[in-house]
Amino acid sequence: MIELTNLTKKYQTDKGVLTAVDDVSLSIEKGEIFGIIGYSGAGKSTLIRLLNGLEKPTAGSVEIQDQKISAIRGKQLRQARQKVSMIFQHFNLLWSRTVKENIEFPLEIAGVPKSARSTRALELIELVGLAGRENAYPSQLSGGQKQRVGIARALANDPEVLLCDEATSALDPQTTDSILDLLVSINERLGLTIVLITHEMHVIRKICHRVAVMEAGKVVELGDVLTIFQSPREPITKRFVAQVTEAQGAEETVRRLREAYPAGELVRLGFIGEQTEEPVLTELIRNHPVDVNIIQGNISRTHGGAYGTLILQLKGPDSEIRSAISFLENRQVQTEVISGA
Amino acid sequence: MLENFLPNVDWQDMWAATLETIYMTAMATFFTFVIGLILGIVLFLTQPHQAWANSVVNWLTGALVNIFRSIPFIILIILLIPFTQFLIGTIRGPNAALPALIIGAAPFYARLVLIALKEIDKGVLEAARSMGATTWTVIRKVLLPESLPALVSGITVTAIALVGYTAMAGVIGAGGLGTLAFLDGFQRNRGDVTLTATVVILVIVFVIQYIGDFLTVRIDKR
Ligand SMILES: Nc1ncnc2c1ncn2[C@@H]1O[C@H](COP(=O)(O)OP(=O)(O)OP(=O)(O)O)[C@@H](O)[C@H]1O
Ligand SMILES: [Mg+2]
C-alpha cells in the first residue's frame, strides 16, 4: 500500500547539510496501524511530511497505491492529498469556522456541493462523538474535542491513509486513550491505513500493529509491536520498551519498596502480550501456599494482550516461595526477584 | 441659540464640507483596502517557503511599500500633482485628493495586512496544504478569514489616518472640512468655524473607531 524506497531528505542549513531522513525503505500494508517512534529530531515529522508530498525527497521515492507521490506535482498532487489526509499535534483547526464548517473545509476543496457537504459533515460529527457541538467554535472546545474535529475533518474525503503527527502529544493520558480508541475503531470500521508518529511507547503499545524505531534519520529497528516488546534489539528500542514495562525510576522504587515491605520476597513480573495476568495469578495463589500481596502494578490491555509490570510480595516458607517463583518462570512470565529477605 | 455662540458658521457649508470629507475618506478607504490587501498578500506569499516564494518580487514590493510609507503626506501630495492632473484632469476638489490619499495610505495598510497574515498559525496553512488546497483557496478560505479581525482593526486605524490626510489635503484645496477650517476659519480669523469643523472631524473619527471596534469584536471567535 505504502512503499518507501531509499527515501532521503537533506536540508541545507547554516551549519552545513543536515540529513533529516536517511535512506529509509519500508512498506506499510493496507489496513495496518503503523507506528513510527523516535526522540525529538529523529526525523519523524519530516518522514510523514514526505508521505503526502509536503516535502520533496532529496533521493528515493514514496509510492502510495501505485502512485508516486514523490514524483507528482500540481493538480495531481493536490488530488492525491485528498486521499492521504493528516491530523496534527496542535489540531490546526480554523478558529474562524464552526466545528461543522471546519469539517466541510476539505469537502469545499474537493468541490463537493453544499448540501452533500452538510450531510457528510453531520455524519462525521456523529462518528467522532461530537453530536450537538456542530455549531461550536474551536475556542469553545477541549483539546480532545478539537482533535475529534481534526479526525472528522481528515476523514471527510474518504481517505485511504491517515497520517497522525503526534496526534495525542498535547492531550492528557485519559483523553489520549479516548482518541486512540477512536483511531482503532476508525481503522477497524473503515479499513483505513494509519501511520502514526509519536515519542511515547504506550501509544505504540496500545494501538499499533507494527512499529519502526527511528534514530538520527534512520529506521534502526522494525517489526511487530509484540516482537519488539518481547525482544528489543537496539539500545534505543530497549529504552522505549522500558518506558512502559518498567515502573518509573526503577532503582529508587525498588529501594523504597524494600524498606516498606521488608518481609518475604519481592518479585517483579513483566507481561508482554498474549497471556493475561489473571490465570497466572489465580494459579499461583491456588497451588502455592504463599501469601501474595500486590504492591504495585502497571498493566494495560491492547489487542496483543496485556503489557506491563506487576510487583508482588510473596510471603511464606522459603521453599514454597522458591517453588512459586519457579512456577512463574515456567509460565513464560518475565520474572525477576528484586530482593531476598 | 447656536447662532450666538457660533456667529460665523454657515451650517449649509458645514454640511456640504462634511459630506465631502466623508466622501473622500470612504472612497480612499475603499481603494486603500483593496490595494493594500493585494500588496500585503503579495508581500506575504512571496516570502521564502511560501506559495509564491520569490525574493525579487518580495524585495521590490517591500521597497515600494517602504518608500511610499516614509514620504510625508504633504510632500506626497505635491509630488503627485502632475500625476493627479493627468489622471483626474484637475488638482482641486475631492476627487483630485484621492490619488494622493490612496497612494499615501495603501502602503501603510499593506504593512498592517502583512503583520496580520504573519500572525496566522503556520499549522493551519500546513493543514490546508495537506488537504490539497490551491493557493487561491488558501487566500480566500484561510488567509482572509483567519486574519479578518486584524484586517478590520487595521483598516479602522487607516481610515482614521485618512480623515487626517483629507484635512491636510483640504489645505491645498481638496475641499471638505479641512478646506473649510483653513480658508473660512483660519484665514478669515473665524475661530468658531475652525472649532466647529474640528468637532465634526472628531465625531467622524469616533464613529469610525466605534464601527471598527464593534466589527472586530463581532468577528473574532478566538
Ligand atoms: N525545513 C527544515 N529546514 C532545516 N532543517 C529542518 C527542517 N525541518 C526539519 N529539519 C531538521 O530535521 C531534523 C528532523 O526534524 P523532524 O521535525 O523531522 O524531527 P521529529 O522527529 O519530528 O522531532 P519532534 O519529535 O521534535 O517533532 C531536525 O534536526 C530538524 O532540525
Ligand atoms: Mg515532529
XYZ file of C-alpha atoms and ligand atoms in Angstrom:
595
model
C 0.000 0.000 0.000
C 2.711 2.478 1.031
C 6.163 1.836 -0.312
C 9.179 3.889 0.733
C 12.343 3.192 -1.211
C 15.720 4.582 -0.147
C 13.937 7.708 0.992
C 16.330 10.510 1.889
C 15.716 14.119 2.813
C 18.533 16.569 3.321
C 18.225 20.153 4.450
C 20.712 22.879 3.718
C 21.338 24.707 6.978
C 23.792 27.290 8.207
C 25.919 24.550 9.694
C 26.007 22.518 6.511
C 23.871 19.699 5.192
C 21.515 18.036 7.644
C 20.168 14.607 6.789
C 16.725 14.514 8.401
C 15.652 11.248 6.789
C 18.424 8.856 5.861
C 17.877 6.094 3.322
C 14.597 4.739 4.698
C 12.995 1.784 2.954
C 9.858 0.182 4.291
C 6.423 -0.888 3.237
C 3.151 -0.474 5.049
C 0.251 -2.820 4.445
C -3.293 -1.781 3.682
C -5.414 -1.561 6.831
C -2.400 -1.549 9.096
C -1.770 0.781 12.020
C 1.896 1.527 11.604
C 3.778 3.369 14.314
C 6.975 5.352 13.991
C 8.704 6.173 17.242
C 11.780 8.225 17.901
C 13.113 11.002 20.055
C 12.827 14.662 19.142
C 14.741 15.475 15.983
C 14.862 11.875 14.773
C 13.159 12.899 11.539
C 9.668 11.550 12.175
C 7.783 14.654 11.083
C 9.961 15.001 8.026
C 9.245 11.395 7.105
C 5.493 11.773 7.484
C 5.516 15.026 5.501
C 7.249 13.188 2.688
C 4.300 10.805 2.612
C 1.836 13.452 1.483
C 4.272 15.445 -0.566
C 4.524 18.398 1.805
C 8.248 17.791 1.383
C 10.016 16.524 -1.706
C 12.658 13.856 -1.133
C 16.288 14.546 -1.921
C 16.537 10.947 -3.093
C 14.395 7.832 -3.163
C 10.673 7.561 -3.663
C 7.292 7.406 -1.952
C 4.611 5.314 -3.552
C 1.057 5.112 -2.242
C -1.353 2.781 -4.018
C 0.849 2.678 -7.086
C 1.030 6.432 -7.285
C 4.461 8.001 -6.954
C 3.739 10.819 -4.518
C 7.340 11.957 -4.692
C 7.140 12.489 -8.451
C 3.780 14.194 -8.965
C 3.038 17.866 -8.513
C 0.371 20.490 -9.080
C -3.187 19.325 -9.520
C -2.308 15.631 -9.423
C -0.565 16.042 -6.069
C -3.422 18.100 -4.651
C -5.872 15.377 -5.614
C -3.657 12.669 -4.169
C -3.561 14.571 -0.866
C -7.313 14.248 -0.542
C -6.747 10.506 -0.161
C -3.813 10.836 2.232
C -5.082 13.050 4.989
C -3.415 14.214 8.127
C -4.065 15.114 11.755
C -1.782 17.262 13.854
C -0.452 17.663 17.373
C -1.950 21.135 17.666
C -5.105 20.247 15.736
C -4.701 23.155 13.290
C -8.383 23.985 13.075
C -9.611 27.230 11.559
C -10.750 29.312 14.508
C -12.999 31.385 12.267
C -15.114 28.356 11.413
C -17.504 26.284 13.490
C -16.968 22.564 14.036
C -19.222 21.761 11.102
C -17.637 24.347 8.820
C -14.172 23.057 9.704
C -15.184 19.571 8.677
C -16.711 20.935 5.475
C -13.461 22.675 4.539
C -11.778 19.705 2.807
C -15.084 18.977 1.069
C -15.123 22.536 -0.275
C -11.601 21.975 -1.547
C -12.746 18.792 -3.258
C -15.659 20.651 -4.864
C -18.462 18.751 -3.135
C -21.848 20.547 -3.472
C -23.208 22.372 -0.451
C -25.994 20.026 0.604
C -23.801 16.938 0.294
C -21.138 18.723 2.365
C -23.582 19.374 5.120
C -24.870 15.783 5.217
C -21.359 14.377 5.223
C -20.182 16.753 7.962
C -23.075 15.817 10.242
C -22.378 12.137 9.624
C -18.752 12.605 10.654
C -19.679 14.663 13.698
C -21.773 11.707 14.779
C -18.919 9.274 14.050
C -16.396 11.102 16.208
C -18.870 11.622 19.036
C -19.412 15.359 18.813
C -23.149 15.408 18.105
C -24.675 18.620 19.430
C -21.442 20.611 19.141
C -21.593 21.237 15.395
C -22.061 24.995 15.782
C -19.412 25.485 18.441
C -16.201 27.300 17.562
C -12.846 25.591 18.245
C -12.149 28.048 21.058
C -15.125 26.590 22.893
C -13.825 23.015 22.749
C -11.416 20.999 24.890
C -8.225 19.574 23.416
C -9.733 16.136 22.996
C -12.785 17.558 21.265
C -10.586 19.622 18.963
C -8.700 16.509 17.955
C -12.016 14.797 17.243
C -12.833 17.634 14.876
C -9.372 17.184 13.342
C -10.082 13.498 12.815
C -13.533 14.138 11.343
C -12.017 16.724 9.019
C -9.328 14.273 7.953
C -11.932 11.627 7.181
C -14.189 13.904 5.143
C -12.936 12.927 1.702
C -12.821 9.180 2.441
C -9.047 8.940 2.538
C -7.176 5.666 2.223
C -4.390 6.723 4.545
C -4.495 8.758 7.729
C -1.229 10.326 8.873
C -1.021 11.276 12.542
C 1.815 13.563 13.613
C 1.993 13.380 17.416
C -1.785 13.491 17.408
C -2.081 12.828 21.126
C 1.018 14.558 22.456
C -0.889 17.657 23.550
C -3.522 15.661 25.410
C -3.761 14.252 28.920
C -3.482 10.460 29.369
C -7.218 9.851 29.605
C -8.037 11.934 26.539
C -5.145 10.282 24.730
C -6.728 6.903 25.387
C -10.102 8.001 24.083
C -8.573 9.442 20.911
C -6.547 6.259 20.385
C -9.711 4.202 20.840
C -11.377 6.345 18.200
C -8.480 5.750 15.807
C -8.710 1.999 16.345
C -12.443 1.969 15.709
C -11.965 4.006 12.534
C -9.236 1.638 11.438
C -11.486 -1.359 12.014
C -14.683 0.121 10.638
C -13.341 1.884 7.593
C -10.307 -0.267 6.903
C -8.184 2.862 6.885
C -4.399 2.564 6.896
C -2.988 4.654 9.737
C 0.582 5.900 10.013
C 1.203 7.331 13.433
C 4.262 9.028 14.790
C 4.948 9.553 18.435
C 7.658 9.610 21.053
C 5.501 7.757 23.541
C 5.774 3.994 23.623
C 2.422 3.500 25.292
C 0.732 4.906 22.191
C 2.534 2.310 20.082
C 1.715 -0.413 22.563
C -1.924 0.495 22.692
C -2.870 0.563 19.043
C -0.080 -0.199 16.604
C 0.387 -3.453 14.725
C 3.925 -2.763 13.623
C 6.457 -0.183 14.661
C 9.578 1.391 13.214
C 12.105 2.929 15.574
C 13.850 5.984 14.188
C 17.151 7.420 15.288
C 19.049 10.203 13.520
C 17.012 9.845 10.352
C 17.404 6.089 10.059
C 14.980 3.300 10.830
C 17.064 1.240 13.241
C 14.533 -1.413 14.123
C 11.255 -2.516 12.640
C 8.836 -5.265 13.477
C 5.647 -6.475 15.094
C 4.847 -4.489 18.196
C 4.682 -7.711 20.156
C 8.052 -8.931 18.965
C 9.653 -5.568 19.599
C 8.336 -5.594 23.143
C 9.468 -9.151 23.770
C 12.915 -8.853 22.311
C 14.082 -5.348 21.543
C 17.484 -5.447 19.846
C 18.755 -1.883 19.694
C 19.597 0.073 22.844
C 17.222 2.860 21.836
C 14.382 0.365 21.399
C 15.128 -1.105 24.810
C 14.841 2.342 26.285
C 11.466 2.876 24.646
C 10.217 -0.512 25.803
C 11.416 0.271 29.309
C 9.222 3.394 29.179
C 6.181 1.209 29.595
C 7.266 -2.068 31.113
C 9.293 -0.665 33.949
C 7.939 1.368 36.741
C 9.282 4.886 36.673
C 12.601 5.315 38.464
C 13.012 1.592 38.914
C 16.006 1.612 41.242
C 14.543 4.187 43.544
C 11.235 2.368 43.633
C 12.855 -0.933 44.495
C 14.764 0.574 47.391
C 11.644 2.183 48.796
C 9.536 -0.901 48.320
C 12.169 -2.933 50.077
C 12.016 -0.599 53.033
C 8.250 -0.640 53.079
C 7.939 -4.408 52.665
C 10.854 -5.993 54.442
C 9.231 -9.395 54.777
C 9.252 -12.216 52.248
C 10.378 -11.917 48.665
C 9.702 -9.127 46.186
C 9.161 -10.296 42.627
C 8.690 -8.240 39.513
C 6.615 -9.793 36.753
C 6.774 -8.449 33.220
C 3.819 -9.161 30.974
C 4.486 -8.774 27.311
C 1.343 -9.518 25.423
C -0.527 -12.696 24.707
C -1.040 -14.162 28.153
C -3.290 -12.416 30.571
C -2.231 -11.924 34.106
C -5.293 -13.326 35.838
C -4.843 -17.056 35.148
C -1.229 -16.845 36.203
C -2.066 -15.156 39.472
C -5.038 -17.388 40.110
C -2.921 -20.469 39.619
C -0.135 -19.061 41.711
C -2.434 -18.475 44.630
C -4.338 -21.745 44.254
C -1.356 -24.025 44.010
C 1.161 -22.414 46.287
C 0.677 -21.856 49.994
C 2.189 -18.385 49.951
C 0.679 -15.023 50.727
C 0.549 -12.906 47.590
C 0.440 -9.188 48.053
C 0.171 -6.909 45.019
C 2.364 -3.909 45.738
C 2.487 -2.086 42.502
C 1.012 -2.638 39.083
C 1.135 -1.046 35.708
C -0.712 -3.209 33.256
C -2.639 -2.242 30.201
C -4.596 -4.187 27.719
C -4.091 -3.976 23.969
C -5.128 -6.024 21.007
C -1.921 -8.006 21.558
C -2.680 -8.945 25.171
C -1.589 -7.428 28.423
C 1.545 -5.356 28.742
C 3.167 -4.036 31.839
C 4.674 -4.950 35.142
C 3.400 -6.164 38.441
C 5.374 -6.201 41.655
C 4.359 -8.880 44.111
C 5.354 -9.583 47.653
C 5.474 -13.312 48.376
C 5.405 -14.387 51.995
C 5.645 -17.867 53.426
C 8.159 -20.669 53.939
C 11.297 -20.282 51.831
C 10.776 -23.499 49.940
C 7.249 -22.533 48.957
C 8.391 -19.128 47.757
C 11.049 -20.749 45.616
C 8.595 -23.147 44.070
C 6.194 -20.278 43.433
C 8.955 -18.402 41.625
C 9.904 -21.351 39.502
C 6.219 -21.778 38.634
C 6.154 -18.178 37.408
C 9.325 -18.641 35.406
C 7.856 -21.685 33.727
C 4.783 -19.730 32.746
C 6.867 -17.561 30.446
C 6.266 -14.506 32.513
C 9.382 -12.385 32.804
C 10.174 -12.914 36.436
C 12.735 -11.029 38.360
C 13.393 -11.417 42.033
C 14.155 -7.921 43.184
C 15.333 -8.795 46.632
C 15.576 -11.567 49.126
C 14.559 -11.286 52.762
C -29.244 79.816 20.205
C -26.287 78.290 18.370
C -26.027 81.462 16.303
C -24.935 83.339 19.404
C -22.037 81.078 20.145
C -21.050 80.310 16.574
C -21.982 83.504 14.674
C -19.937 82.756 11.550
C -20.843 79.130 10.971
C -22.815 78.555 7.796
C -24.472 75.239 8.501
C -25.170 74.506 4.871
C -21.486 74.939 4.008
C -20.546 72.912 7.057
C -22.829 70.090 5.978
C -21.531 70.140 2.396
C -17.935 70.068 3.664
C -18.757 67.183 5.998
C -20.175 65.199 3.115
C -17.057 65.901 1.058
C -14.826 64.724 3.869
C -16.898 61.584 4.301
C -16.837 61.019 0.553
C -13.062 61.368 0.339
C -12.486 59.192 3.380
C -14.859 56.481 2.197
C -13.516 56.321 -1.350
C -9.905 56.438 -0.224
C -10.523 53.803 2.459
C -12.161 51.504 -0.062
C -9.305 51.697 -2.583
C -6.701 51.582 0.155
C -8.299 48.413 1.456
C -8.246 46.721 -1.940
C -4.763 47.825 -2.970
C -3.260 47.379 0.495
C -4.743 43.915 0.751
C -3.310 42.862 -2.597
C 0.107 44.304 -1.734
C 0.023 42.686 1.710
C -0.868 39.283 0.285
C 1.874 39.571 -2.330
C 4.359 40.556 0.390
C 3.284 37.569 2.453
C 3.155 34.907 -0.229
C 6.441 35.874 -1.872
C 8.330 35.330 1.384
C 10.682 32.340 1.486
C 8.884 28.973 1.893
C 5.519 30.462 0.923
C 3.450 29.545 -2.112
C 4.842 32.269 -4.394
C 8.286 32.427 -2.788
C 10.207 34.934 -4.891
C 12.875 37.079 -3.332
C 12.986 39.604 -6.196
C 9.252 40.353 -6.155
C 9.282 40.336 -2.369
C 12.149 42.798 -2.235
C 10.685 45.114 -4.878
C 7.231 45.177 -3.294
C 8.731 45.700 0.120
C 10.895 48.563 -1.124
C 7.967 50.234 -2.890
C 5.798 49.972 0.206
C 8.522 51.288 2.482
C 9.385 54.242 0.282
C 5.813 55.464 -0.106
C 5.094 54.818 3.536
C 8.011 57.051 4.509
C 7.213 60.109 2.392
C 5.426 62.742 4.489
C 1.895 63.058 3.191
C 2.033 66.757 2.494
C 5.092 66.215 0.303
C 3.457 63.270 -1.409
C 0.537 65.489 -2.445
C 2.912 67.960 -4.041
C 4.957 65.243 -5.730
C 1.804 63.749 -7.152
C 0.406 66.944 -8.622
C 1.400 66.102 -12.238
C 0.107 62.559 -11.844
C -3.198 63.818 -10.417
C -3.519 66.417 -13.158
C -3.042 63.694 -15.737
C -5.388 61.191 -14.058
C -8.249 63.390 -12.847
C -7.826 66.408 -15.104
C -7.658 68.836 -12.185
C -5.819 69.221 -8.917
C -8.700 70.730 -6.991
C -11.711 69.116 -5.380
C -12.362 65.836 -3.556
C -11.610 63.540 -6.495
C -8.257 65.185 -7.042
C -7.327 64.323 -3.467
C -7.948 60.615 -3.971
C -4.730 59.545 -5.761
C -2.552 61.057 -3.061
C -4.756 59.710 -0.260
C -4.699 56.185 -1.671
C -1.011 56.167 -2.577
C -0.224 57.525 0.874
C -2.393 55.077 2.804
C -2.217 51.819 0.803
C 1.445 51.051 1.646
C 0.692 51.733 5.299
C -2.233 49.331 5.190
C -0.179 46.776 3.230
C 2.207 46.630 6.203
C -0.680 46.061 8.587
C -2.001 43.309 6.306
C 1.415 41.638 6.269
C 1.573 41.737 10.066
C -1.946 40.298 10.281
C -1.102 37.454 7.897
C 2.108 36.625 9.740
C 0.042 36.142 12.883
C -1.836 33.228 11.319
C -0.831 29.879 12.766
C 1.523 28.153 10.326
C -0.039 24.833 11.231
C -3.356 25.949 9.782
C -1.702 26.803 6.477
C 0.030 23.456 6.511
C -3.287 21.722 7.219
C -4.882 23.462 4.242
C -1.998 22.414 2.030
C -2.222 18.844 3.309
C -5.876 18.799 2.205
C -4.873 19.730 -1.312
C -5.960 23.379 -1.281
C -4.836 25.621 -4.129
C -3.122 28.896 -3.282
C -6.273 30.735 -4.339
C -8.345 28.658 -1.912
C -5.786 29.289 0.808
C -6.091 33.046 0.238
C -9.877 33.079 0.213
C -10.633 30.486 2.852
C -7.686 30.621 5.221
C -5.620 33.806 4.962
C -8.507 36.273 4.781
C -10.996 34.762 7.252
C -8.320 33.816 9.783
C -6.841 37.313 9.835
C -10.127 39.198 9.467
C -10.225 40.821 12.928
C -6.727 42.212 12.393
C -7.599 43.298 8.857
C -10.657 45.153 10.140
C -8.891 46.844 13.026
C -6.097 47.726 10.598
C -8.444 49.367 8.133
C -10.060 51.240 11.035
C -6.735 52.757 12.002
C -6.048 53.524 8.349
C -9.451 55.164 7.817
C -8.860 57.395 10.818
C -5.459 58.349 9.462
C -7.191 59.106 6.159
C -9.580 61.548 7.846
C -6.491 63.419 8.965
C -4.995 63.214 5.479
C -8.196 64.646 3.925
C -7.911 67.628 6.247
C -4.320 68.144 5.138
C -5.314 67.794 1.513
C -8.041 70.324 2.252
C -5.466 72.984 2.992
C -4.313 72.857 -0.609
C -7.831 72.884 -1.959
C -9.218 69.370 -1.878
C -12.429 70.594 -0.282
C -14.137 69.152 2.761
C -13.755 70.162 6.390
C -10.040 70.825 6.013
C -10.594 73.478 3.366
C -13.415 74.994 5.375
C -11.385 75.158 8.564
C -8.361 76.600 6.791
C -9.832 79.046 4.269
C -13.040 80.011 6.030
C -11.878 79.663 9.573
C -8.187 80.263 9.932
C -7.521 82.688 7.104
C -10.570 84.858 7.837
C -9.964 84.679 11.542
C -13.263 82.962 12.353
C -12.319 80.768 15.278
C -15.836 79.367 15.635
C -15.723 77.889 12.113
C -12.394 76.177 12.782
C -13.668 74.914 16.100
C -16.880 73.515 14.628
C -15.031 71.825 11.765
C -12.690 70.256 14.315
C -15.573 68.947 16.367
C -17.195 67.430 13.277
C -13.904 65.752 12.342
C -13.634 64.334 15.851
C -17.181 62.985 15.585
C -16.319 61.296 12.281
C -13.212 59.739 13.837
C -15.143 58.466 16.850
C -17.836 56.943 14.661
C -15.227 55.140 12.537
C -13.481 53.871 15.672
C -16.763 52.692 17.144
C -17.815 50.823 13.995
C -14.354 49.255 13.685
C -14.264 48.082 17.299
C -17.772 46.733 17.073
C -16.991 44.706 13.936
C -13.679 43.425 15.298
C -15.317 42.070 18.417
C -18.172 40.555 16.450
C -15.980 38.568 14.042
C -13.316 37.448 16.483
C -14.154 33.891 17.563
C -10.772 33.113 19.086
N 12.656 22.893 6.948
C 13.758 22.471 7.591
N 14.946 23.076 7.385
C 16.062 22.650 8.015
N 16.093 21.641 8.898
C 14.958 21.000 9.167
C 13.713 21.386 8.541
N 12.745 20.570 9.012
C 13.329 19.744 9.886
N 14.647 19.981 9.984
C 15.626 19.252 10.822
O 15.487 17.892 10.545
C 15.622 17.119 11.739
C 14.402 16.238 11.918
O 13.283 17.047 12.196
P 11.838 16.467 12.426
O 10.919 17.609 12.622
O 11.504 15.522 11.336
O 12.020 15.670 13.785
P 10.942 14.914 14.659
O 11.407 13.528 14.794
O 9.585 15.135 14.113
O 11.086 15.650 16.047
P 9.953 16.112 17.084
O 9.643 14.916 17.903
O 10.658 17.176 17.875
O 8.789 16.646 16.303
C 15.805 18.115 12.878
O 17.174 18.188 13.174
C 15.328 19.417 12.293
O 16.010 20.499 12.849
Mg 7.807 16.217 14.824
